[in-house]
Coordinates of C-alpha atoms in Angstrom, one line a residue:
X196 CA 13.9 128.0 150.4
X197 CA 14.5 131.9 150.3
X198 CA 15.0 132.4 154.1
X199 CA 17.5 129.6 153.9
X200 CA 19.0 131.4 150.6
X201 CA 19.5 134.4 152.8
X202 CA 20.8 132.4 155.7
X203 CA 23.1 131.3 153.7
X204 CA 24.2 134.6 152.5
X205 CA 24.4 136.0 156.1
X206 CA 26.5 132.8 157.0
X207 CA 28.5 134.1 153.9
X208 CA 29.1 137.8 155.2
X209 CA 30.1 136.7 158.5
X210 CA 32.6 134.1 157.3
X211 CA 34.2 137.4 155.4
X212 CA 34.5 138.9 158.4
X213 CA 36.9 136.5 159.8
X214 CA 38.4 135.1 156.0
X215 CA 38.7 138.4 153.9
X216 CA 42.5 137.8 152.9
X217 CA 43.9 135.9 150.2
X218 CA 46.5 135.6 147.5
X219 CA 45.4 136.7 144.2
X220 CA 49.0 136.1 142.7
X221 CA 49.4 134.3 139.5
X222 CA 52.9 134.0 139.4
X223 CA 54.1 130.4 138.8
X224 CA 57.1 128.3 140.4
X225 CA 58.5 126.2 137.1
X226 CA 61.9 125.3 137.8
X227 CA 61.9 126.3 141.5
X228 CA 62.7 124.2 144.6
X229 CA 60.2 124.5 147.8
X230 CA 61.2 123.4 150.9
X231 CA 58.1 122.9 153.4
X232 CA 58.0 121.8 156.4
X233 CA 55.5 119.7 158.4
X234 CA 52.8 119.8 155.4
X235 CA 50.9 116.6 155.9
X236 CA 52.9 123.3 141.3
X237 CA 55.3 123.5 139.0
X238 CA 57.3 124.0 141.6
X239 CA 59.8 120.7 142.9
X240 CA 58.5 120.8 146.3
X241 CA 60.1 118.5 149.1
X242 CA 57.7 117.7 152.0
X243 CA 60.1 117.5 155.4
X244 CA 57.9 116.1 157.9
X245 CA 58.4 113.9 161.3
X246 CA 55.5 111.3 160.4
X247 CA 56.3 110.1 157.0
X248 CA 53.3 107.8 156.6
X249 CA 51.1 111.0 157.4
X250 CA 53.3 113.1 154.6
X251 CA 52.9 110.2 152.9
X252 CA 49.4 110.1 152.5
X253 CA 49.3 114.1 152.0
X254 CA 51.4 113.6 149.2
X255 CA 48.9 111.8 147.7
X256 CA 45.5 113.3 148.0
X257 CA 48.0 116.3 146.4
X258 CA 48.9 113.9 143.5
X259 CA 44.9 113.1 143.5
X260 CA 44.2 116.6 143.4
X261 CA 46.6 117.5 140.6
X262 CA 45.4 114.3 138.0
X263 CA 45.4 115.7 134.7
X264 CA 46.4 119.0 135.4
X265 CA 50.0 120.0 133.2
X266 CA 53.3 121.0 135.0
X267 CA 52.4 120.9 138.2
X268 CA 55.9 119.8 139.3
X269 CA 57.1 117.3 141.8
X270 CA 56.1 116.1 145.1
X271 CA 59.4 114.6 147.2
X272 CA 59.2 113.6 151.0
X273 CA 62.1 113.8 154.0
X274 CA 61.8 113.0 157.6
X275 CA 62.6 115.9 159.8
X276 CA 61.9 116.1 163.5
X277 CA 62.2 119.4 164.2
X278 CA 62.7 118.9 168.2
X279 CA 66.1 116.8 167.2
X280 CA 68.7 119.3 166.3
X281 CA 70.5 116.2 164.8
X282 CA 67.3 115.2 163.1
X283 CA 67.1 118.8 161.5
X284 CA 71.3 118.7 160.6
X285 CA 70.9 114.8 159.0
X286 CA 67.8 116.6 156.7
X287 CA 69.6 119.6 156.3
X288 CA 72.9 117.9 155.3
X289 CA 71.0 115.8 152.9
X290 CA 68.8 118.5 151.5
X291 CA 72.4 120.1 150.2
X292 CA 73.7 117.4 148.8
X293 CA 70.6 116.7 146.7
X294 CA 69.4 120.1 145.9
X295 CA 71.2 122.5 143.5
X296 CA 68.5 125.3 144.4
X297 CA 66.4 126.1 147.1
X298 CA 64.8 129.4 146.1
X299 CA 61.7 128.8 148.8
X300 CA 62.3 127.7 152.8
X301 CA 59.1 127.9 154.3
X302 CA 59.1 127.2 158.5
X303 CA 55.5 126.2 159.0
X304 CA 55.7 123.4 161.2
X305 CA 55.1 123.2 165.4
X306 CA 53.6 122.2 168.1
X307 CA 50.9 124.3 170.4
X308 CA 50.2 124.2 173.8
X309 CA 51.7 120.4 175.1
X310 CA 52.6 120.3 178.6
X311 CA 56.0 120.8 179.8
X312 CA 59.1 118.4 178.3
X313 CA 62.4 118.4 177.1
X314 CA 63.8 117.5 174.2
X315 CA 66.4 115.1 173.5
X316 CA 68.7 117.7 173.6
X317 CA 67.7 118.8 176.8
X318 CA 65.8 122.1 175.3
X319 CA 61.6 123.2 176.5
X320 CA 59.4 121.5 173.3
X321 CA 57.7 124.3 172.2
X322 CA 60.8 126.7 171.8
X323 CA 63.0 124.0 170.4
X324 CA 60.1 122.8 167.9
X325 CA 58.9 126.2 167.1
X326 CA 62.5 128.0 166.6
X327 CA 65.6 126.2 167.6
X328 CA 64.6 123.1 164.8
X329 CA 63.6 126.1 162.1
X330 CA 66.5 128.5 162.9
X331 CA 69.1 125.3 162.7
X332 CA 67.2 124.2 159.6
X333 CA 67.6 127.8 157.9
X334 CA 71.5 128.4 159.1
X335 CA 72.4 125.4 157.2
X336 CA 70.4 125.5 154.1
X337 CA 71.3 129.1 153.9
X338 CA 74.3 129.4 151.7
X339 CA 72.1 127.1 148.8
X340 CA 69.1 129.8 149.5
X341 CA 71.8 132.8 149.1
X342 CA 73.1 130.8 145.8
X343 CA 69.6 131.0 144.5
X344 CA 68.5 134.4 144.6
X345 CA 66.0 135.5 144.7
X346 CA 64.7 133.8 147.4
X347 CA 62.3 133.6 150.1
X348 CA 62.5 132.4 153.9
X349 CA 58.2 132.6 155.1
X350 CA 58.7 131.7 158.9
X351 CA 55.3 130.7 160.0
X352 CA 54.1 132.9 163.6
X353 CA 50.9 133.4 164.9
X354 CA 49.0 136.0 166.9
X355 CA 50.0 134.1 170.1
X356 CA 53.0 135.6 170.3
X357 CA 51.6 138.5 172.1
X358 CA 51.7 136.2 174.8
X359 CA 55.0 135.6 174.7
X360 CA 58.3 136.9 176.7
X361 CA 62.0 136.0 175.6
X362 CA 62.3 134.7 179.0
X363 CA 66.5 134.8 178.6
X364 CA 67.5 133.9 182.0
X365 CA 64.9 131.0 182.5
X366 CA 65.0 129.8 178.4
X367 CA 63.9 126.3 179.2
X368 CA 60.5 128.1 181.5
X369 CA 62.2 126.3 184.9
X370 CA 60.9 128.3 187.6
X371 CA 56.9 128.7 185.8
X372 CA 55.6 127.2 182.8
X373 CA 52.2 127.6 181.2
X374 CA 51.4 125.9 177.8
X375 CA 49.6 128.9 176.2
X376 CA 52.7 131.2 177.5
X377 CA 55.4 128.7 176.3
X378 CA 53.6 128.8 173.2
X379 CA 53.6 132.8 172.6
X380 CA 57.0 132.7 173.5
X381 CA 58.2 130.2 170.5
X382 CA 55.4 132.3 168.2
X383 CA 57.3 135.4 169.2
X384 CA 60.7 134.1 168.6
X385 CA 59.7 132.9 165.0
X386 CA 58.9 136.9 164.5
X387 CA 62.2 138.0 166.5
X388 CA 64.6 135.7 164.2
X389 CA 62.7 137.0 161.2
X390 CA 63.7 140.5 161.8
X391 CA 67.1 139.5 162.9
X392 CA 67.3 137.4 160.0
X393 CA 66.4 139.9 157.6
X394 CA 68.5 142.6 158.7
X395 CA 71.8 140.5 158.3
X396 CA 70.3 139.2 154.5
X397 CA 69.9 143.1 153.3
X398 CA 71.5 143.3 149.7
X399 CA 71.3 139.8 149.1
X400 CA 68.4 139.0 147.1
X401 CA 66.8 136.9 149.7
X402 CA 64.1 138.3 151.7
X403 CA 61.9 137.3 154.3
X404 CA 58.4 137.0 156.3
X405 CA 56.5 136.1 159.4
X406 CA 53.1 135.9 159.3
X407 CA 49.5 134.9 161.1
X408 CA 48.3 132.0 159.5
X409 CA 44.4 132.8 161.0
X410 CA 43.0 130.3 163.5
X411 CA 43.0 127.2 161.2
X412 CA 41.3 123.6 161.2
X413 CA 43.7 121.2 162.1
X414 CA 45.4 118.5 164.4
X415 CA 47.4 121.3 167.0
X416 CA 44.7 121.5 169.0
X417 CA 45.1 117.9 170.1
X418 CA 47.1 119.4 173.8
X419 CA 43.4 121.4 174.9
X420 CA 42.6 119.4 177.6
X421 CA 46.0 119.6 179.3
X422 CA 46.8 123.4 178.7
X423 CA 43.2 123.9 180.2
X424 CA 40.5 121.5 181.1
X425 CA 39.2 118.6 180.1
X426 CA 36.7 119.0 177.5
X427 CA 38.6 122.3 176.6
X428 CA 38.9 120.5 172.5
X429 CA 35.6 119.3 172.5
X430 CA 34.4 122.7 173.4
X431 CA 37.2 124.7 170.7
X432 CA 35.6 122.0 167.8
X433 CA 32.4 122.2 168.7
X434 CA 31.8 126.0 169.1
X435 CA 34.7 127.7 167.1
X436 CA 34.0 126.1 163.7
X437 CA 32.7 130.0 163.1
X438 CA 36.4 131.3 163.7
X439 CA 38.5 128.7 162.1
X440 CA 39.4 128.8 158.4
X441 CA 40.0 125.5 156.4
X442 CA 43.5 124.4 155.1
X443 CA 43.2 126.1 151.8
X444 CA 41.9 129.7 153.6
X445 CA 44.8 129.6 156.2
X446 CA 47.4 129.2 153.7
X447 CA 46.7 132.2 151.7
X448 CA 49.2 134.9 153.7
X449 CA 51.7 131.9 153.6
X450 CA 51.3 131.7 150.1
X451 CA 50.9 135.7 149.9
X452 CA 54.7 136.3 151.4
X453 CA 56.2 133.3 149.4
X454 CA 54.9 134.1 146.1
X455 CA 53.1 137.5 145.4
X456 CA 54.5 140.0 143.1
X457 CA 53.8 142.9 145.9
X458 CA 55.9 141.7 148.3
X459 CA 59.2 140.5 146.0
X460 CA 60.9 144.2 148.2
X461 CA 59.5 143.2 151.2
X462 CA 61.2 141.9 154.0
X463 CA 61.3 141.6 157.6
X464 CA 57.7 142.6 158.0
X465 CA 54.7 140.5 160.3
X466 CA 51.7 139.8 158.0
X467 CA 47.8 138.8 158.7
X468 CA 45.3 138.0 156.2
X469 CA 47.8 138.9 153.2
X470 CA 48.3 142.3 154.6
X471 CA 51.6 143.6 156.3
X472 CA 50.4 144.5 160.2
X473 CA 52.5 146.0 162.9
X474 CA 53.2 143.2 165.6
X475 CA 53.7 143.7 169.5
X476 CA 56.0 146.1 171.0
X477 CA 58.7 143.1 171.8
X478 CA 58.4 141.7 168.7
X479 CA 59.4 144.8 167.2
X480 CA 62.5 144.9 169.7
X481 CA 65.8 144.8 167.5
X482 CA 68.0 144.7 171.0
X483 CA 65.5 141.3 171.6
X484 CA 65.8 140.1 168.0
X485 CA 69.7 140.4 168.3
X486 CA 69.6 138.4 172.1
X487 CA 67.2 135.4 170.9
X488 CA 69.6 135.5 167.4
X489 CA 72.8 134.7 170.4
X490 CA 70.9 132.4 172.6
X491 CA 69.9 130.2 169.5
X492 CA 73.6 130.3 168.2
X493 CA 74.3 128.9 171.5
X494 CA 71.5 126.3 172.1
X495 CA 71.9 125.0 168.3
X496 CA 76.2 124.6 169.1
X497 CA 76.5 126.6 165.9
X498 CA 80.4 126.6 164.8
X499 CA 80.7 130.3 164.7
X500 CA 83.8 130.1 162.3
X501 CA 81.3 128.7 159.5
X502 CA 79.5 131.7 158.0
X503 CA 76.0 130.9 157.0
X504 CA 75.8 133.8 154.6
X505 CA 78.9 133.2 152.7
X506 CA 77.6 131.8 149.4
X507 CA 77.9 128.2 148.2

């Protein structure tokens, strides 16, 4: 019984090795507005998700959770495919028109690592999951963000995107494509718009964050075999258990940047395990931040005469 007692405990040290950051906050969301999305209290928190039966039943191991617990808010659910920009406009539209605040955006949904396809729009998965669907999503919910002040936009990277290249004159990865790289490239865009994105928000009261979520245990592993071999998933779930936190563990920098006290004058900045870290070179590029910011205008048909941070 002792030597497994201090197995136990070594298991213990080494998990802090890899799980040491996490949101101490106690600040509380009553009579705020949360918009997640693809998340399969206090706080009025609406769920937009592609797979509704999967939100669905998220929803309600949350409600579970939550029995008999006071004011822990509201749970409401919206499809949103984030590879359809008229998916993302039809939730957006609908998202004003039912919401008189939004004082928390947070982009945390993607994809990782699928082979090579285009959207309906005619745009490379990953990019158009990853940033076009978030950065469309965030242009039109903006004005209601900027009317709630203070606010927070937490766009959801990873430490992939130190794989990644703009790739400006080949956006939709034509001439070579790679999962892993198609997949840094969308990770470093979400960093890219964040900087862009804060820069034009200065003043305004809304502020916002990219961060490493940590290498967590879900279902995004599910393209393995394809981006590498077969077996490649079998041999990520069977051996990496060591490096992967759990759902609660990996949400703890998201919840760090949306919520903690510390970081209410922060914005712009890349975080890992709740603690503000200096990304890669390009990702720190403003002359990059300001192309991808054009290309997306482009790629998303923005109508440049409606100004996303007028108020409203």
């Amino acid at each position: 019984m002792e030597i497994l007692k201090t197995r136990l405990k070594i298991t213990e040290v080494r998990m802090g090795w890899f799980y040491n950051g996490k949101c101490t906050s106690k600040a509380r969301l009553d009579g705020k507005t949360a918009v997640v999305t693809g998340c399969n209290t206090g706080a009025r928190v609406i769920m937009a998700c592609r797979n509704l039966e999967k939100a669905e039943e998220a929803a309600n191991d949350i409600r579970k959770t939550l029995e008999g617990v006071e004011n822990v808010g509201e749970l409401s659910i919206k499809h949103l495919d984030l590879s359809s920009l008229s998916s993302v406009r039809k939730c957006a539209e609908q998202l004003l028109k039912e919401e008189t605040n939004i004082h928390l955006l947070i982009n945390n949904a993607g994809v990782m690592m699928c082979p090579r396809q285009l959207t309906e729009d005619g745009y490379e998965m990953q990019f158009a999951t990853n940033h076009l669907g978030h950065f469309l999503l965030t242009l039109i919910l903006l004005p209601r963000i900027l009317n709630s002040a203070p606010a927070r936009i937490v766009n959801v990277s990873s430490i992939a995107h130190k794989f990644g290249s703009l790739h400006s004159k080949d956006i939709n990865l034509e001439k070579s494509y790679q999962p892993v790289i198609a997949y840094g490239r969308s990770k470093l865009c979400n960093i890219l718009f964040t900087k862009e994105l804060a820069k034009r928000l200065e003043g305004t009261g809304v502020t916002v964050y990219s961060l490493h979520p940590g290498v967590v245990d879900t279902d995004l592993d599910r393209h393995l075999d394809s981006a590498f071999f077969p077996g490649s998933r079998w041999f990520y779930r069977t051996f990496g258990n060591m490096f992967k936190k759990s759902s609660e563990q990996g949400a703890q920098t998201t919840l760090y940047c949306a919520v903690d006290e510390s970081t209410a004058n922060q914005t712009g900045l890349y975080y890992d395990d709740c603690v503000a870290v200096r990304p890669t070179g390009k990702a720190n590029d403003p002359e990059q931040a300001r192309k991808l910011w054009d290309i997306s205008i482009e790629m998303v048909h923005w109508d440049k005469n409606r100004d996303p941070f007028q108020k409203g």
